[in-house]
CSV table of C-alpha atoms in Angstrom, one decimal:
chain,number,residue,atom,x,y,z
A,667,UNK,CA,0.0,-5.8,208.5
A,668,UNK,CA,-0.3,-3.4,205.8
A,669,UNK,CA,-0.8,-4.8,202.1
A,670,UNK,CA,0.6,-2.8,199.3
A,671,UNK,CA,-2.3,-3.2,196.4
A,672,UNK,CA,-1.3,-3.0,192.5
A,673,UNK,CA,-2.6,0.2,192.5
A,674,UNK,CA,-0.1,1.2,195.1
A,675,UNK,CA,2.5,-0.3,193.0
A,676,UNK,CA,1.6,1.2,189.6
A,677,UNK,CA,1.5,4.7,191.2
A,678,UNK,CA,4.9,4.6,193.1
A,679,UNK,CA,6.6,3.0,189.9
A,680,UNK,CA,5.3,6.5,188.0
A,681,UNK,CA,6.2,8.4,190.8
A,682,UNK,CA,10.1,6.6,190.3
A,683,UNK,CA,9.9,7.3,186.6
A,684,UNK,CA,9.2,11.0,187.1
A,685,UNK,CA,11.9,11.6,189.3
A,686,UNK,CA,14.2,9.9,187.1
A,687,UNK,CA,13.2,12.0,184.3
A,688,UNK,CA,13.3,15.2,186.3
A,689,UNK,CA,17.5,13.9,187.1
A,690,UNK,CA,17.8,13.5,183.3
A,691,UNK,CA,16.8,17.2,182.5
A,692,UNK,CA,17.8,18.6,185.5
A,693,UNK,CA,21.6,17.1,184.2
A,694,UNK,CA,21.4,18.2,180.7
A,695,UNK,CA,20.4,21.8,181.5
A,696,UNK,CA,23.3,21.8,183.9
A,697,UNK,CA,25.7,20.4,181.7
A,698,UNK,CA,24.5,22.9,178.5
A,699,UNK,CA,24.7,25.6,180.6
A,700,UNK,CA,28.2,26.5,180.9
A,701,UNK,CA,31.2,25.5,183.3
A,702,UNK,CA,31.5,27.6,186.4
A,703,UNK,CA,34.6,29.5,186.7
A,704,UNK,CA,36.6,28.8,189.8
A,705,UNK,CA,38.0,31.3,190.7
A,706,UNK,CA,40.1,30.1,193.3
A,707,UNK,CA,43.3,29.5,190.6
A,708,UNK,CA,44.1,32.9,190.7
A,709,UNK,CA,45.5,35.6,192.9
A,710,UNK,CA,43.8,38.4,190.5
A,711,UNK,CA,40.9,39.8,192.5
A,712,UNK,CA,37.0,38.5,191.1
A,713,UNK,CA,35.7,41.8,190.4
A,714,UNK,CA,38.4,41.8,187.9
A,715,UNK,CA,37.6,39.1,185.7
A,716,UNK,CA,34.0,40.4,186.0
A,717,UNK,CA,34.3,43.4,184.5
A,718,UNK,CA,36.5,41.9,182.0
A,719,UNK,CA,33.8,38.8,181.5
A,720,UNK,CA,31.1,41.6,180.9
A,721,UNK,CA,33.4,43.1,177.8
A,722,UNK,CA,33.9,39.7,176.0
A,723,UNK,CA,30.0,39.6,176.7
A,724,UNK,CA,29.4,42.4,175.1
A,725,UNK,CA,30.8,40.9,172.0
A,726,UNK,CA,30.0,37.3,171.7
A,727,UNK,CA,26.7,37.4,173.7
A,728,UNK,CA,26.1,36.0,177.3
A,729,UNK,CA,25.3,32.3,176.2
A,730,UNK,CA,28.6,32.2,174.1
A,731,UNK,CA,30.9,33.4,176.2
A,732,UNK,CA,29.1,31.0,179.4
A,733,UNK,CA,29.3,28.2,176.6
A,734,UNK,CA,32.3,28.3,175.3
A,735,UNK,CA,34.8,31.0,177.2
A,736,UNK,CA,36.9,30.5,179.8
A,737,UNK,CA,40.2,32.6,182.1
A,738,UNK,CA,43.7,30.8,181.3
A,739,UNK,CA,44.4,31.5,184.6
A,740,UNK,CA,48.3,30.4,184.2
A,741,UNK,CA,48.7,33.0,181.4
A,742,UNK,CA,46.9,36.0,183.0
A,743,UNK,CA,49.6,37.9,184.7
A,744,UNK,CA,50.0,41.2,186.7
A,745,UNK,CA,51.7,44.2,184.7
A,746,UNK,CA,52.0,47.7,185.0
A,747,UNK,CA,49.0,49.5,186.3
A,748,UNK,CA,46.9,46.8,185.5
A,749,UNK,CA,46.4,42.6,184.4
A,750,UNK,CA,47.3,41.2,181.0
A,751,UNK,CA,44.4,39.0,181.0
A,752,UNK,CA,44.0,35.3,178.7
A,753,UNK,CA,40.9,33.5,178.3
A,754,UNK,CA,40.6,30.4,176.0
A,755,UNK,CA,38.1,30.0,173.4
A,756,UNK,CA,36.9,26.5,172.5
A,757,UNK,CA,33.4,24.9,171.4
A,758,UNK,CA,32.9,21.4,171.9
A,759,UNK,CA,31.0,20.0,169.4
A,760,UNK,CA,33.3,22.2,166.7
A,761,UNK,CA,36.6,21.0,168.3
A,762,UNK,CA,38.2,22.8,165.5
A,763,UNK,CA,36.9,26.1,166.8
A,764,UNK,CA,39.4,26.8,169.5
A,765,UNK,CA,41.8,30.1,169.9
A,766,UNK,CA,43.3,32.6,172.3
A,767,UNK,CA,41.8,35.8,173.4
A,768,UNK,CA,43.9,38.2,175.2
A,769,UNK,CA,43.9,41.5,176.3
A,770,UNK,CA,45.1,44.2,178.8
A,771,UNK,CA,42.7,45.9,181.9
A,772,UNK,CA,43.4,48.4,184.7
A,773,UNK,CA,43.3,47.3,188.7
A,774,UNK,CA,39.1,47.5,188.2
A,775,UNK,CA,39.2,45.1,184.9
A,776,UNK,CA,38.1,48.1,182.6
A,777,UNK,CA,40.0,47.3,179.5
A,778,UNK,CA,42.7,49.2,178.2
A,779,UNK,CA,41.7,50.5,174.5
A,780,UNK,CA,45.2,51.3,174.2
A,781,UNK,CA,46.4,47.9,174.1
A,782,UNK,CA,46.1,45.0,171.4
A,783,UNK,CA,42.3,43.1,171.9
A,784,UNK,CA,42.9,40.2,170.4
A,785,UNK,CA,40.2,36.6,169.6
A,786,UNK,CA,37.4,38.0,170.7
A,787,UNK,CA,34.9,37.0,167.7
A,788,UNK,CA,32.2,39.9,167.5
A,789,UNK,CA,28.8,37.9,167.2
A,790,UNK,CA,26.4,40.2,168.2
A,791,UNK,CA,28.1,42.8,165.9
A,792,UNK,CA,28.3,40.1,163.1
A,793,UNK,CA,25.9,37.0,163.7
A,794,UNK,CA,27.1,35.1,161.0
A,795,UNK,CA,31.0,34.7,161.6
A,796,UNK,CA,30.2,33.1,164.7
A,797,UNK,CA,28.7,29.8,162.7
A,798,UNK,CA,32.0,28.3,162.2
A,799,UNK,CA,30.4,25.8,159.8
A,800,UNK,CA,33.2,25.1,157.3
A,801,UNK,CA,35.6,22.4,159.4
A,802,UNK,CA,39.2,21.3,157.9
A,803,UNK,CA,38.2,19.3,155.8
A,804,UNK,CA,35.1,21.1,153.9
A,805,UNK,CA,37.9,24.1,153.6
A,806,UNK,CA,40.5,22.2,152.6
A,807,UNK,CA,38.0,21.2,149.6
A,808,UNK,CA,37.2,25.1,149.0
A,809,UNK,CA,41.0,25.8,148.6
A,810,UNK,CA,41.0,22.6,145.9
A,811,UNK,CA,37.9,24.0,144.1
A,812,UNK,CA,39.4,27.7,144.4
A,813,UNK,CA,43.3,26.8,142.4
A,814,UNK,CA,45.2,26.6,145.7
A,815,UNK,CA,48.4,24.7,144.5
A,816,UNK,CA,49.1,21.6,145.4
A,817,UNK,CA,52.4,21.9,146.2
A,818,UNK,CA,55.7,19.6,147.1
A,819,UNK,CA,54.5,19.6,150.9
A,820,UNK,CA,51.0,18.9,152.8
A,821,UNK,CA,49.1,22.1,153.3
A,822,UNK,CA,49.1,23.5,156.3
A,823,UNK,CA,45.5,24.7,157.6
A,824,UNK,CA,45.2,26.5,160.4
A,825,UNK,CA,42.4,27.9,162.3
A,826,UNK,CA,43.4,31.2,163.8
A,827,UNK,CA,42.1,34.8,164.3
A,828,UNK,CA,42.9,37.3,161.8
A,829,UNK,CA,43.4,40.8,163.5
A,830,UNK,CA,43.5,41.9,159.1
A,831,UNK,CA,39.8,41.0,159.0
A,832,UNK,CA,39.0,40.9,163.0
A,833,UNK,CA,37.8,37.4,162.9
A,834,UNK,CA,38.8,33.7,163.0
A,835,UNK,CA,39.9,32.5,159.7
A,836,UNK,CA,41.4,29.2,157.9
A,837,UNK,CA,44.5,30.1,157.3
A,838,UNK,CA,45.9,27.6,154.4
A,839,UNK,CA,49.8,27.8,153.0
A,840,UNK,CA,51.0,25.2,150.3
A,841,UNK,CA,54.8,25.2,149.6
A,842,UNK,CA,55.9,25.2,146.4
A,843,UNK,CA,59.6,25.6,146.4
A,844,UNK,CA,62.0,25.1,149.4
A,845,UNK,CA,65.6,24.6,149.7
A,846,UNK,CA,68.2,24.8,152.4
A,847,UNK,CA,71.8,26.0,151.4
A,848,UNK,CA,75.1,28.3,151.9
A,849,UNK,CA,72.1,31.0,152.0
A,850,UNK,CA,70.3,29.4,154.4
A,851,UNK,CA,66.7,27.8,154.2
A,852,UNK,CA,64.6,29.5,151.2
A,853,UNK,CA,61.0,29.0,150.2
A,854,UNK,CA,58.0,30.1,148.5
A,855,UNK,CA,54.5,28.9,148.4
A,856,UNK,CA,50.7,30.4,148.7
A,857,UNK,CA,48.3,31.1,151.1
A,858,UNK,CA,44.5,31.4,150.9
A,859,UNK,CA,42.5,32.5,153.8
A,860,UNK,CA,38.7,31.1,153.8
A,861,UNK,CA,35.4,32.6,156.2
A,862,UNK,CA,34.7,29.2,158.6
A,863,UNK,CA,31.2,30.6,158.3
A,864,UNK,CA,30.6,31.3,155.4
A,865,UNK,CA,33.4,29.1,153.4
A,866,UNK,CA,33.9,32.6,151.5
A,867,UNK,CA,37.5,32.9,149.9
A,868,UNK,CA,38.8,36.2,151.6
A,869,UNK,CA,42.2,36.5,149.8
A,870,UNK,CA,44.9,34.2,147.9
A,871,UNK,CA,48.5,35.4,148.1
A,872,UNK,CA,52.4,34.2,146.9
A,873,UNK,CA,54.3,34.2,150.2
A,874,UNK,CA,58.2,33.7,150.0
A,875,UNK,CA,61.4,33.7,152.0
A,876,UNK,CA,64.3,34.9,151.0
């Protein structure tokens, strides 16, 4: 009969401690180091999504786009000559930070420069609107402090790219006046867009319809 000594005991317990340790690291790389596309949802060949994965790349930086981009494979579709591709935008611990990004590629995934690129945020070109430290309510503060009228409705804030200035934007609209007659509905208001990196006021304008 073999007798286990306290010895035996002490080492096999920091043996178990290691190992559970090595699980716990082993998980949190894993789970920081992006979501693995499956690309069994679609029909539209691999190699297309990889050359079109290399261009959003190419923007927002590998770790970004592994982090926090992924295909919408119900919205990318087959069109002439090529794919009109859709991939969604989203970071987790900014849960406002979420948008589309679309665009249109050949049959090889080279995209077509012809077409609309839209959402792609450029963060190796510009480091610093890729932050996205100003959240709802530290811009809905900016618009107080910056004379955006109150208003006879709740603002509306909205995070959305701006194709005008090529980034993501808060886009905020008070309404001043509304109405709905023989003339049909009728309004006027303001609108103030504000940097989410940089909580910079980009432009304040009267908006109205008629």
């Amino acid at each position: 009969m073999k007798f286990i000594t306290t010895q035996e005991n002490k080492m096999k317990a920091k043996n178990f401690i290691k190992l559970l340790f090595t699980m716990a690291i082993l998980g949190l790389v894993l789970s920081c180091s992006g979501s693995k596309i499956d690309y069994d949802e679609t029909d539209i060949p691999v190699y297309v999504f990889k050359n079109a994965n290399k261009f959003i790349a190419s923007k927002t930086g590998e770790n970004f786009f592994e982090n926090y981009i992924q295909p919408d494979f119900d919205n990318c579709i087959r069109v002439e000559n090529g794919y009109f591709l859709v991939y969604k935008l989203y970071v987790p611990e900014k849960p406002f930070v979420k948008g589309d990004i679309r665009f249109t590629v050949d049959t090889l995934g080279n995209v077509n420069q012809k077409f609309e690129i839209f959402g792609i945020p450029e963060c190796i070109k510009n480091p610093s609107d890729c932050k996205f430290t100003i959240d709802e309510k530290s811009a809905r503060s900016i618009a107080e402090q910056n004379g955006l009228e109150k208003g006879i409705k709740d603002w509306k804030l909205t995070f959305i790219y701006d194709p005008v200035y090529g980034k993501y934007v808060w886009n905020i609209n008070s309404t001043l006046t509304e109405n709905e007659g023989e003339f049909g509905y009728r309004a006027s208001g303001q609108e103030m867009i504000i940097d989410p990196s940089t909580g910079e006021v980009l432009s304040k304008n009267n908006w109205k319809i008629n």
